[in-house]
Short mmCIF file of C-alpha atoms in Angstrom, two decimals:
data_model
loop_
_atom_site.label_atom_id
_atom_site.label_comp_id
_atom_site.label_asym_id
_atom_site.label_seq_id
_atom_site.Cartn_x
_atom_site.Cartn_y
_atom_site.Cartn_z
CA MET A 1 -25.78 -32.94 17.39
CA LYS A 2 -23.22 -33.22 14.45
CA LYS A 3 -20.14 -35.48 15.02
CA THR A 4 -16.93 -34.43 14.13
CA PRO A 5 -14.56 -36.49 12.19
CA ASN A 6 -11.68 -38.31 13.96
CA PRO A 7 -8.44 -36.74 13.47
CA ILE A 8 -6.77 -40.02 12.07
CA ASP A 9 -9.42 -40.65 10.01
CA LYS A 10 -9.17 -37.02 8.52
CA HIS A 11 -5.75 -37.24 8.14
CA VAL A 12 -5.67 -40.66 5.97
CA GLY A 13 -8.33 -39.07 4.12
CA SER A 14 -6.43 -35.95 3.63
CA ARG A 15 -3.52 -38.22 2.40
CA VAL A 16 -5.88 -40.16 -0.09
CA ARG A 17 -6.66 -36.79 -1.60
CA MET A 18 -3.27 -35.56 -1.85
CA ARG A 19 -2.00 -38.74 -3.65
CA ARG A 20 -5.04 -38.78 -6.08
CA MET A 21 -4.38 -35.41 -6.85
CA LEU A 22 -0.52 -35.78 -7.36
CA MET A 23 -2.06 -38.52 -10.02
CA GLY A 24 -4.08 -36.46 -11.49
CA MET A 25 -6.97 -38.61 -10.86
CA SER A 26 -10.80 -37.39 -10.18
CA GLN A 27 -12.69 -38.44 -7.48
CA GLU A 28 -14.96 -40.08 -10.13
CA LYS A 29 -12.10 -42.23 -11.73
CA LEU A 30 -10.81 -43.49 -8.02
CA GLY A 31 -14.44 -44.24 -7.10
CA GLU A 32 -14.76 -46.23 -10.62
CA ALA A 33 -11.81 -48.30 -9.92
CA LEU A 34 -13.21 -48.98 -6.22
CA GLY A 35 -16.51 -49.91 -7.20
CA LEU A 36 -17.90 -46.55 -5.56
CA THR A 37 -19.56 -43.29 -5.88
CA PHE A 38 -17.37 -40.29 -6.08
CA GLN A 39 -19.61 -38.89 -3.20
CA GLN A 40 -18.32 -41.84 -1.12
CA VAL A 41 -14.62 -41.02 -2.48
CA GLN A 42 -15.21 -37.48 -1.14
CA LYS A 43 -16.62 -38.78 2.31
CA TYR A 44 -13.41 -40.75 2.69
CA GLU A 45 -11.43 -37.88 1.84
CA LYS A 46 -12.97 -35.40 4.26
CA GLY A 47 -13.05 -38.18 7.17
CA THR A 48 -16.49 -38.04 7.37
CA ASN A 49 -16.67 -41.75 6.70
CA ARG A 50 -14.11 -44.19 7.95
CA ILE A 51 -11.91 -46.27 5.46
CA GLY A 52 -12.18 -49.99 6.61
CA ALA A 53 -8.98 -51.86 6.29
CA SER A 54 -9.63 -54.12 3.21
CA ARG A 55 -10.94 -50.89 1.53
CA LEU A 56 -7.61 -48.89 2.18
CA LYS A 57 -5.71 -51.80 1.09
CA GLN A 58 -7.43 -51.59 -2.30
CA ILE A 59 -7.18 -47.94 -2.29
CA SER A 60 -3.54 -48.02 -1.50
CA GLN A 61 -3.27 -50.63 -4.73
CA VAL A 62 -4.93 -48.26 -6.96
CA LEU A 63 -2.98 -45.17 -6.17
CA GLY A 64 0.26 -47.25 -5.93
CA VAL A 65 1.48 -46.33 -2.62
CA PRO A 66 2.09 -48.50 0.37
CA ILE A 67 -0.53 -48.56 3.06
CA GLY A 68 1.75 -46.75 5.63
CA PHE A 69 1.90 -43.80 3.36
CA PHE A 70 -1.35 -42.58 4.38
CA PHE A 71 -0.20 -42.54 7.87
CA ASP A 72 2.62 -40.49 7.62
CA GLY A 73 2.62 -37.42 9.73
CA ALA A 74 -0.64 -38.74 11.60
CA PRO A 75 -1.53 -36.78 14.79
CA VAL A 76 -0.49 -38.61 17.88
CA THR A 77 -3.26 -39.51 20.01
CA GLU A 78 -3.28 -38.58 24.15
CA GLY A 79 -1.11 -41.48 25.88
CA GLU A 80 0.49 -42.49 22.94
CA ASP A 81 4.41 -42.70 22.17
CA GLY A 82 4.90 -41.37 18.83
CA GLY A 83 8.33 -43.27 18.61
CA PHE A 84 9.96 -41.91 15.04
CA ALA A 85 6.84 -40.23 13.91
CA GLU A 86 6.79 -36.83 12.70
CA SER A 87 5.93 -34.03 14.75
CA PRO A 88 2.20 -32.80 14.94
CA SER A 89 3.62 -29.48 14.18
CA THR A 90 4.20 -30.46 10.49
CA GLY A 91 0.58 -31.25 9.95
CA TYR A 92 -0.11 -27.85 8.35
CA VAL A 93 2.31 -28.98 5.33
CA ALA A 94 0.06 -32.23 4.58
CA ASP A 95 -3.04 -30.16 4.92
CA PHE A 96 -1.43 -27.40 2.33
CA LEU A 97 -0.49 -30.53 -0.10
CA SER A 98 -3.88 -31.70 -0.13
CA THR A 99 -5.20 -28.63 -1.65
CA SER A 100 -5.31 -28.40 -5.49
CA GLU A 101 -2.83 -25.20 -4.62
CA GLY A 102 -0.28 -27.21 -2.94
CA VAL A 103 -0.34 -30.21 -5.54
CA GLN A 104 0.13 -27.58 -8.52
CA LEU A 105 2.94 -25.97 -6.78
CA ASN A 106 4.67 -29.11 -5.63
CA LYS A 107 4.37 -30.56 -9.17
CA ALA A 108 5.58 -27.29 -10.66
CA PHE A 109 8.31 -27.06 -8.24
CA ILE A 110 9.77 -30.87 -8.75
CA ARG A 111 10.14 -29.89 -12.18
CA ILE A 112 12.67 -27.19 -11.67
CA ARG A 113 16.12 -28.98 -12.26
CA ASP A 114 18.32 -26.11 -11.24
CA GLN A 115 18.90 -26.00 -7.49
CA LYS A 116 19.98 -22.27 -7.61
CA VAL A 117 16.40 -21.26 -9.12
CA ARG A 118 14.83 -23.58 -6.46
CA LYS A 119 16.81 -21.62 -3.73
CA ARG A 120 15.79 -18.20 -5.38
CA ILE A 121 12.16 -19.64 -5.47
CA VAL A 122 12.15 -20.30 -1.67
CA ASP A 123 13.58 -16.80 -1.30
CA LEU A 124 11.11 -15.33 -3.29
CA VAL A 125 7.98 -17.21 -1.28
CA ASN A 126 9.63 -16.20 1.81
CA ALA A 127 9.99 -12.62 1.01
CA LEU A 128 6.26 -12.76 0.20
CA ALA A 129 5.16 -14.43 3.11
CA GLU A 130 7.07 -11.62 5.40
CA GLY A 131 4.22 -9.88 7.34
CA GLU A 132 1.70 -12.44 6.90
CA PRO A 133 0.28 -14.53 9.67
CA GLU A 134 2.08 -17.69 10.73
CA ALA A 135 0.08 -20.79 9.93
CA GLU A 136 -1.51 -22.58 12.85
#
């Protein structure tokens, strides 16, 4: 029987991947900085292997973010009060931003300074998405 990754481990791994990609860093380079193989980095990013506390601290230092970054938008487990946490329905945003297309689109979009152009791009994407099924 194949064990499925814990949703929190998957989320933390996807945030590691997103930050690494935003920095333009390869899995191999991150692995070198951590003293790991790129395969181990892959397993962390997929949530297959859990990231221990000391390793997460090390990753946060290499990627230049606070440890809390990896838990932003994390799914709330049953019986847990989410407090001020993001709604679980926004998880698809983090999933998209951890893809190479999401990173590329985000990097290009933030380079556009003109607010009117940004608005027109959002309008264009919304028009193109009409008739497409909703993200789950």
